[in-house]
Coordinates of C-alpha atoms and ligand atoms in Angstrom, one line a residue:
X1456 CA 8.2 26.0 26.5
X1457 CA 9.6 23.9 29.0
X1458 CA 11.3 21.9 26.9
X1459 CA 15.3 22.1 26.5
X1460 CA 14.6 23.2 22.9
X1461 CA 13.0 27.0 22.9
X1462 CA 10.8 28.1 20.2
X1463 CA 12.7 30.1 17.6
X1464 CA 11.8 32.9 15.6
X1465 CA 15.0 35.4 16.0
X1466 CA 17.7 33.8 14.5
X1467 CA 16.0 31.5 11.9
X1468 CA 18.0 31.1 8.7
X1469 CA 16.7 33.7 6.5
X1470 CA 15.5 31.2 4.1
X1471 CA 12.5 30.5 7.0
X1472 CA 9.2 32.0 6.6
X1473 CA 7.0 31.4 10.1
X1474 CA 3.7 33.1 10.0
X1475 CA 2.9 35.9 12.1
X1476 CA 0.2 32.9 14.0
X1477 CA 2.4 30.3 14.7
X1478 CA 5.1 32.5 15.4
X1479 CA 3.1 34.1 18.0
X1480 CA 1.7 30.7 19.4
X1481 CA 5.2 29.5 19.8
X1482 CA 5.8 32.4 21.6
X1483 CA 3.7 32.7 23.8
X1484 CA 3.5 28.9 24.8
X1485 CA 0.7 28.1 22.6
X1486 CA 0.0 24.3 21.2
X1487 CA 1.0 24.5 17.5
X1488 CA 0.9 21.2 14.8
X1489 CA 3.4 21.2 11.8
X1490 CA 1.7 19.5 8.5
X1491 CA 3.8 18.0 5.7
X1492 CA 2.6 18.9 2.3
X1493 CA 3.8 15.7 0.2
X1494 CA 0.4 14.7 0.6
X1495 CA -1.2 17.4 -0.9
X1496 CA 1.4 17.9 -3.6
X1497 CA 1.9 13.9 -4.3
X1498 CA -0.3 11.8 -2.1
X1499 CA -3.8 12.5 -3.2
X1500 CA -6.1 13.6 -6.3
X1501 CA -7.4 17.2 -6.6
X1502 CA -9.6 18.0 -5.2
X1503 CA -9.7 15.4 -2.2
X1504 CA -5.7 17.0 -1.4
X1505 CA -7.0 20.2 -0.7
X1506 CA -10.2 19.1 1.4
X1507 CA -7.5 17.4 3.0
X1508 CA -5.4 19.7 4.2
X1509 CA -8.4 21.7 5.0
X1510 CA -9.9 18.8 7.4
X1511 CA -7.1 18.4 9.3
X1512 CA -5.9 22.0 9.5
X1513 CA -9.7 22.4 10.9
X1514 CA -9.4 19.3 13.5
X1515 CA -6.1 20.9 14.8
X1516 CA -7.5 23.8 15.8
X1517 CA -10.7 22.4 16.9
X1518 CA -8.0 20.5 19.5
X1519 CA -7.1 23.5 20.3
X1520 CA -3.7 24.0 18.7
X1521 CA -2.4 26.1 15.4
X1522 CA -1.8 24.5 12.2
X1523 CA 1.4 24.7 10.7
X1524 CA 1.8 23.8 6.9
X1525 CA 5.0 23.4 5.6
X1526 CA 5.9 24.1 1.8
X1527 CA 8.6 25.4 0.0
X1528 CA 7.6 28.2 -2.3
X1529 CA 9.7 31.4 -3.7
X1530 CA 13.5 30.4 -2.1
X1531 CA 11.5 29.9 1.3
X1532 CA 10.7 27.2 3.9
X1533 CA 7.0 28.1 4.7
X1534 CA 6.2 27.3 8.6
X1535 CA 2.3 28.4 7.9
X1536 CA 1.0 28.9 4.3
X1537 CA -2.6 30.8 4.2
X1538 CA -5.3 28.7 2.0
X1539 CA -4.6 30.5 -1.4
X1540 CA -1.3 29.1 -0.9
X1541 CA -2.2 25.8 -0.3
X1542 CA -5.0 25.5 -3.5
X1543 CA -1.7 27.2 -5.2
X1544 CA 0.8 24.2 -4.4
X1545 CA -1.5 22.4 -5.0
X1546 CA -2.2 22.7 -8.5
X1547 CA 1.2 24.0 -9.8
X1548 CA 2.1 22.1 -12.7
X1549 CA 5.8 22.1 -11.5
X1550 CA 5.3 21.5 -8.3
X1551 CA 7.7 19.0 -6.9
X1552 CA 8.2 16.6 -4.0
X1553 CA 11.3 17.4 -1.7
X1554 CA 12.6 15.3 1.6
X1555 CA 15.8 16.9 3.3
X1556 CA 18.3 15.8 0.7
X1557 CA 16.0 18.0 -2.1
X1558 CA 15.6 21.0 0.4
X1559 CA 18.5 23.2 -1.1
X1560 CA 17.1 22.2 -4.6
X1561 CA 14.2 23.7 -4.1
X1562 CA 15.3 26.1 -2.1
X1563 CA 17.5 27.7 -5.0
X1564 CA 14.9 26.4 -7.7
X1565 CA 12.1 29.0 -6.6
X1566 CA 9.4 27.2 -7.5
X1567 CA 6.9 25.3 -5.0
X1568 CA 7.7 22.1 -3.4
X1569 CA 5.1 19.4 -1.0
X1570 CA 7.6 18.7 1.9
X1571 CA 7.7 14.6 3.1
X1572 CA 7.9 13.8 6.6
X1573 CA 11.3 14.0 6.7
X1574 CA 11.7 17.4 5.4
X1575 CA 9.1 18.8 7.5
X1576 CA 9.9 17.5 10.6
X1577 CA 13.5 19.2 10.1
X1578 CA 11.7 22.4 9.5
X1579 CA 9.6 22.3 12.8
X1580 CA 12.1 21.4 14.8
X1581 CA 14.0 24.2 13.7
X1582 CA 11.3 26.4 14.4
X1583 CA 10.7 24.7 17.7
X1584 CA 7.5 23.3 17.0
X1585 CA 7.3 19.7 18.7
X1586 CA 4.4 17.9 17.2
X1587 CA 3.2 16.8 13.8
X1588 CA 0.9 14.6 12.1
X1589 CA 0.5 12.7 9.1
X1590 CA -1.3 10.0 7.4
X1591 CA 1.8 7.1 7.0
X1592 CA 5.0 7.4 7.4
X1593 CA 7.4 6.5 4.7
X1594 CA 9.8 3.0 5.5
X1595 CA 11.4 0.4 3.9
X1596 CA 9.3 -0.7 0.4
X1597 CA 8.2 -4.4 -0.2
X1598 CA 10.5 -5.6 -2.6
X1599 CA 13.6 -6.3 -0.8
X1600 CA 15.6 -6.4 -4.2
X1601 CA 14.2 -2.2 -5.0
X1602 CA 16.4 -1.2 -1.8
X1603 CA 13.8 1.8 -1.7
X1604 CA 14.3 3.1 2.1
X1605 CA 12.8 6.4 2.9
X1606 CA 15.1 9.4 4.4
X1607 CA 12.0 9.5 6.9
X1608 CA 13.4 7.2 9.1
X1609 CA 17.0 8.6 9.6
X1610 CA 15.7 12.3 9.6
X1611 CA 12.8 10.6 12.5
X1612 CA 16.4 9.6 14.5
X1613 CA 17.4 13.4 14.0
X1614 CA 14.4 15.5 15.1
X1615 CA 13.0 15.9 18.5
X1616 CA 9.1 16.2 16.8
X1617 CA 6.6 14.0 18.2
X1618 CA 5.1 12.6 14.9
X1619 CA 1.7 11.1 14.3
X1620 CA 0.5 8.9 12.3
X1621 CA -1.7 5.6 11.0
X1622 CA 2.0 3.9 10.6
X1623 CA 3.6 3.4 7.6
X1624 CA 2.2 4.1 4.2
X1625 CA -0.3 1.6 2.7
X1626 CA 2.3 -0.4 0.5
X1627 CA 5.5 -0.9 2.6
X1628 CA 6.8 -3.6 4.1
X1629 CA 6.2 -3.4 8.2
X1630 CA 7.9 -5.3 10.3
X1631 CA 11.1 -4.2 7.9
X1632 CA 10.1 -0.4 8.6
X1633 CA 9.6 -1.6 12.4
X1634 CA 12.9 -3.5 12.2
X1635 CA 14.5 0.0 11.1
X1636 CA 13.0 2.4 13.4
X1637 CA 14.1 0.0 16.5
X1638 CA 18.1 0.2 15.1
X1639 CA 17.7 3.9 15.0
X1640 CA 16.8 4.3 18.3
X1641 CA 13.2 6.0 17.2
X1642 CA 10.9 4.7 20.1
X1643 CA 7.0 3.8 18.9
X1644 CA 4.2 3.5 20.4
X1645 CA 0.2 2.4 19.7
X1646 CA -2.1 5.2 20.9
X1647 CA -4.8 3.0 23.0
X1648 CA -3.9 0.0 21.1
X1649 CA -0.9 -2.4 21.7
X1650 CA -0.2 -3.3 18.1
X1651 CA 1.0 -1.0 15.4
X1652 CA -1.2 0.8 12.8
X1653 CA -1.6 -0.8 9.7
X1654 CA -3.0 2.7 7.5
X1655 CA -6.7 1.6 5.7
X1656 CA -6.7 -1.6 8.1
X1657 CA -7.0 -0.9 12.1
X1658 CA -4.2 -3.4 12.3
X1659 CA -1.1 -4.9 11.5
X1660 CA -0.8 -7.1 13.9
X1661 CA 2.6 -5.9 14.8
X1662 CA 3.2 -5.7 18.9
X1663 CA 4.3 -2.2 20.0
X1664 CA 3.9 -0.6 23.8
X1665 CA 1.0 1.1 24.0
X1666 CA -0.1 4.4 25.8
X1667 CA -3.7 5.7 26.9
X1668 CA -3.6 9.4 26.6
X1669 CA -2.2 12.5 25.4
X1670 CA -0.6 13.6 29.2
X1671 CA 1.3 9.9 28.9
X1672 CA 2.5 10.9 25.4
X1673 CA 3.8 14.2 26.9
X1674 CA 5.5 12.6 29.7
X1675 CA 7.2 10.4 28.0
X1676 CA 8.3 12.5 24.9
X1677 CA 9.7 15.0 28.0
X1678 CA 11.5 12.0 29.7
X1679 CA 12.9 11.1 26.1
X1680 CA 14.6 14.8 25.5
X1681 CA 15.0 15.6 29.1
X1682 CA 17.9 12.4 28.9
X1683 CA 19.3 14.1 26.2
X1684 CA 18.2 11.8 23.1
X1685 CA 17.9 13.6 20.1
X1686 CA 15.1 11.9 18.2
X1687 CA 11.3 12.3 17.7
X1688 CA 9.0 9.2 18.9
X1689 CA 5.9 8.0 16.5
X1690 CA 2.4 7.6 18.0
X1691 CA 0.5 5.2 15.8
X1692 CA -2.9 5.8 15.9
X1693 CA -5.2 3.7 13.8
X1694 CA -8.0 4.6 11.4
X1695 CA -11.4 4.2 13.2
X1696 CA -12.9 1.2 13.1
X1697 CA -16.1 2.8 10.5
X1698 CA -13.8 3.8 7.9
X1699 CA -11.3 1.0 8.4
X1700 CA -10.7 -1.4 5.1
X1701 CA -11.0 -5.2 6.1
X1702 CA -8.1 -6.8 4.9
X1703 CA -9.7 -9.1 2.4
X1704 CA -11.0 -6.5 0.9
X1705 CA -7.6 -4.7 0.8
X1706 CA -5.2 -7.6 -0.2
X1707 CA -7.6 -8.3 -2.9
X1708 CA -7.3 -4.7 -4.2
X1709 CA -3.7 -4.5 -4.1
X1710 CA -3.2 -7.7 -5.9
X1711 CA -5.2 -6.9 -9.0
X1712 CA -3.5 -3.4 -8.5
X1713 CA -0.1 -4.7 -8.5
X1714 CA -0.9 -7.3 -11.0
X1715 CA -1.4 -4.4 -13.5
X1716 CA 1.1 -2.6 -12.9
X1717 CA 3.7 -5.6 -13.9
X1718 CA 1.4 -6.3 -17.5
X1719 CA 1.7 -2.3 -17.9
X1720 CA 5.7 -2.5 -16.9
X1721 CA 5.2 0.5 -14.6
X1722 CA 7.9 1.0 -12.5
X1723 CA 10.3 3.4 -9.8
X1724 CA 9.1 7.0 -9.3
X1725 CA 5.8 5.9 -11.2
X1726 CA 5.3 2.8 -9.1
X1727 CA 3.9 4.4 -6.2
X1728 CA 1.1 7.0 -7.9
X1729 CA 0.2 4.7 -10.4
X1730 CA -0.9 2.3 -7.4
X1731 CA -2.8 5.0 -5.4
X1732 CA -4.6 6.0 -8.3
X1733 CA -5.9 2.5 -9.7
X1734 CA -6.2 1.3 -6.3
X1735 CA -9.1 4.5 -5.5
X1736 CA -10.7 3.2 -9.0
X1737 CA -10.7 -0.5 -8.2
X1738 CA -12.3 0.2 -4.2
X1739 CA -14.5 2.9 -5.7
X1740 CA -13.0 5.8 -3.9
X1741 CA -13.0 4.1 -0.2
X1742 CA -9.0 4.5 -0.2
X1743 CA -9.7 7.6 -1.2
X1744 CA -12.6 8.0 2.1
X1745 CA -10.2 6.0 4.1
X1746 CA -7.2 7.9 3.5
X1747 CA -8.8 11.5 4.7
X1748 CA -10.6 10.2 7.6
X1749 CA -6.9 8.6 8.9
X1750 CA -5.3 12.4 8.3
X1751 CA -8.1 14.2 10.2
X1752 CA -7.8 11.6 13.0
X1753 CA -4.1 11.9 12.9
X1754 CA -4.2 16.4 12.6
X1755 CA -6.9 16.3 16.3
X1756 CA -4.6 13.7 18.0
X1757 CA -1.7 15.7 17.2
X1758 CA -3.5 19.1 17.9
X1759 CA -4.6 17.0 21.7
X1760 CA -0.9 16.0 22.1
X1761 CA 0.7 19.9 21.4
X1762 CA -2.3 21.1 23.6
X1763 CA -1.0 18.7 26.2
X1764 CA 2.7 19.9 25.9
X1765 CA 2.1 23.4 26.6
X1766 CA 0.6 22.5 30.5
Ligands
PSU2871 N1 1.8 8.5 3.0 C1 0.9 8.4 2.0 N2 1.1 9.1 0.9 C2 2.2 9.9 0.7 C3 3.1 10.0 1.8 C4 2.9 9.2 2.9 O1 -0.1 7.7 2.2 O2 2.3 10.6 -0.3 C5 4.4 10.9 1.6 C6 4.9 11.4 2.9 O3 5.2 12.8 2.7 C7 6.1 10.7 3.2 C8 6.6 10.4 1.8 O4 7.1 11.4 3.9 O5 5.5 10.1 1.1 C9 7.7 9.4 1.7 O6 8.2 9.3 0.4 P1 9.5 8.5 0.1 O7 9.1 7.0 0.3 O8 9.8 8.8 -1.4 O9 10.5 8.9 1.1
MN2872 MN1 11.9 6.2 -1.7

């Protein structure tokens, strides 16, 4: 790799698991896409989490590039889980959700954990892989008074990982999350679009420099590590326009969703699921359609962008 940052497979903490694939990739060059995992362990119903993970794992490598899943499972940090293991985390009644501050939890714990952006974007740069897609982001949460910011957004400052992604996740406040990123130095940019991603809607509205293609990303994430800055850069890339939920439609559903959630008192950790869920029941499953076709979009831009990095 021509980066300043060689792949790593000698010397890994011991608590690392690569797979012999991606640990060859790396290797020898090869493009290679980390995945998080929250999604599948958190962020979507069985069994649309594991089609999930399927879709994009397949659109990465149709790009080209090897699909890196990371998970915590048996005291390890899995870089590359085979499928058992995925339909596994998947459906572990104690599976839990871990971002870097959890890691050594888990870690010790031994049981299986879906990795968040921020945890899995540590893990890949560890193990030198630069690129990695999601479906949003986590950011700063609507209600000012919850103070709810996500570690992705410091741990985005520490990791040299270019990270894709449809923006910020679908019930976050934006131009806050926007407003965060630009004080911690995290460059973003709109891939062939100059406004920011907006998750089921093509747009928020939100200006952001735009690039045009995968080489542009590549020579700009080089620039960015070449000078010595240390963090990753987001590429938001928007839903396509047939899958994309007009925002009538959207702020409509998210009103009655939130509206029940106050009458039911539903609140903190619950807050978020409970939302997802009744939102997929009030749109009749088009979150639900929406949401995967974002992640496979986001898994082949990804796999085009790690293919790009290795020329
Ligand atoms: N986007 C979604 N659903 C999710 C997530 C993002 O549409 O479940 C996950 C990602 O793993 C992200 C995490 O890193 O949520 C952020 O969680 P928190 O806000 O608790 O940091
Ligand atoms: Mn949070």
């Amino acid at each position: 790799m021509r980066d300043d940052v060689a792949p790593r497979r000698e010397g890994l903490p011991a608590c690392f698991r690569v797979t012999d694939e991606v640990a060859s990739a790396l290797e020898a060059n090869e493009a290679v896409v980390a995945l998080e995992s929250a999604v599948l362990t958190h962020g979507l119903p069985v069994p649309q989490n594991i089609q999930a993970m399927a879709a994009m794992e397949r659109a990465v490598r149709d790009a080209g590039a090897v699909p890196a899943t990371c998970v915590v499972r048996d005291g390890r940090l899995c870089i590359g889980v085979t499928p058992e293991e995925i339909e596994a985390a998947a459906q572990d009644p104690g599976r839990e959700k871990a971002s870097v501050r959890d890691l050594a939890c888990v870690l010790v714990g031994g049981g299986v954990a879906g990795l968040t952006v921020s945890a899995t974007i540590f893990g890949a740069q560890i193990a030198g892989i630069r690129v990695f897609a999601t479906g949003g982001i986590g950011g700063v949460h609507a209600p000012a008074a919850l103070a709810d910011v996500s570690a992705d957004l410091l741990q985005l400052s520490r990791s040299r990982v270019i990270t894709v992604c449809s923006g910020v996740k679908s019930i976050l406040d934006i131009p806050r999350t926007l407003e965060a990123l630009e004080t911690l130095g995290v460059p973003v940019f709109g891939y062939r679009t100059d406004t920011f991603a907006a998750f089921y809607l093509e747009s928020s509205g939100h200006p952001v420099p735009e690039v045009r293609s995968c080489a542009e990303v590549t020579r700009i994430a080089r620039a960015h590590w070449r000078v010595g800055l240390r963090s990753a850069l987001v590429i938001a890339n928007p839903i396509s326009q047939a899958e994309a939920i007009s925002p009538d439609d959207w702020s409509q559903w998210l009103a009655e969703a939130q509206d029940a959630a106050v009458k039911l008192g539903i609140r903190g950790k619950a807050l978020t699921p409970y939302l997802l869920e009744t939102l997929a029941t009030i749109s009749r499953g088009r979150t639900v359609r929406a949401n995967l076709a974002l992640l496979e979009g986001n898994a082949r831009l990804a796999g085009e962008i790690a293919a790009s990095l290795t020329q």
